């Protein structure tokens, strides 16, 4: 279960539902549409699904990536 505070009053709401992705115990899957999501694994991996856009600096292994 995920509780999100949103709106001008920051009213809490519970977010949840069935997912078609296979999720293992200890993982988190956040999605707003089919084909787009973020998976956090208990091994420490962050998996991004869909188009990824980065605004600002992007650093990989201590080195800034320039496009």
Short mmCIF file of C-alpha atoms in Angstrom, two decimals:
data_model
loop_
_atom_site.label_atom_id
_atom_site.label_comp_id
_atom_site.label_asym_id
_atom_site.label_seq_id
_atom_site.Cartn_x
_atom_site.Cartn_y
_atom_site.Cartn_z
CA UNK A 1 0.00 0.00 0.00
CA UNK A 2 1.23 3.47 -0.87
CA UNK A 3 -0.18 6.59 0.80
CA UNK A 4 0.20 9.77 -1.24
CA UNK A 5 -0.52 13.28 -0.02
CA UNK A 6 -1.71 15.50 -2.85
CA UNK A 7 -3.83 18.51 -3.65
CA UNK A 8 -3.92 21.88 -1.94
CA UNK A 9 -4.90 20.32 1.39
CA UNK A 10 -2.36 17.50 1.00
CA UNK A 11 -5.16 15.03 1.65
CA UNK A 12 -3.82 11.47 1.94
CA UNK A 13 -5.10 8.83 -0.44
CA UNK A 14 -4.27 5.16 -0.79
CA UNK A 15 -2.89 4.02 -4.13
CA UNK A 16 -3.02 0.42 -5.21
CA UNK A 17 -4.37 -2.13 -7.61
CA UNK A 18 -3.60 -5.33 -9.41
CA UNK A 19 -0.55 -5.34 -11.62
CA UNK A 20 0.27 -7.49 -14.60
CA UNK A 21 4.00 -7.26 -13.93
CA UNK A 22 5.52 -10.06 -11.90
CA UNK A 23 6.57 -8.62 -8.56
CA UNK A 24 8.65 -10.53 -6.05
CA UNK A 25 8.35 -10.07 -2.28
CA UNK A 26 10.20 -6.94 -1.18
CA UNK A 27 9.93 -5.18 -4.56
CA UNK A 28 8.13 -1.93 -5.35
CA UNK A 29 6.52 -1.28 -8.75
CA UNK A 30 5.23 2.23 -9.53
CA UNK A 31 3.32 2.71 -12.77
CA UNK A 32 0.89 5.20 -14.26
CA UNK A 33 0.29 3.50 -17.60
CA UNK A 34 1.09 0.21 -19.34
CA UNK A 35 4.68 0.27 -20.60
CA UNK A 36 5.84 2.94 -18.14
CA UNK A 37 7.10 2.30 -14.64
CA UNK A 38 9.79 2.14 -12.01
CA UNK A 39 10.76 -1.07 -10.24
CA UNK A 40 12.83 -1.04 -7.05
CA UNK A 41 14.27 -4.45 -6.26
CA UNK A 42 15.38 -5.62 -2.85
CA UNK A 43 18.85 -6.24 -4.35
CA UNK A 44 19.18 -2.47 -4.87
CA UNK A 45 18.46 -2.30 -8.60
CA UNK A 46 16.31 0.48 -10.05
CA UNK A 47 14.68 -0.52 -13.34
CA UNK A 48 13.07 2.11 -15.56
CA UNK A 49 10.54 1.14 -18.21
CA UNK A 50 9.46 3.56 -20.94
CA UNK A 51 10.97 6.79 -22.26
CA UNK A 52 13.44 8.35 -19.81
CA UNK A 53 14.17 12.09 -19.82
CA UNK A 54 16.73 13.71 -17.55
CA UNK A 55 16.72 17.42 -16.73
CA UNK A 56 19.86 18.71 -15.07
CA UNK A 57 23.09 16.82 -14.55
CA UNK A 58 23.43 13.08 -15.09
CA UNK A 59 26.22 11.25 -13.27
CA UNK A 60 27.24 7.62 -13.77
CA UNK A 61 29.85 6.00 -11.55
CA UNK A 62 31.10 9.41 -10.36
CA UNK A 63 31.49 10.83 -13.88
CA UNK A 64 29.19 13.43 -15.43
CA UNK A 65 27.61 12.29 -18.70
CA UNK A 66 27.43 14.99 -21.34
CA UNK A 67 25.25 14.70 -24.43
#
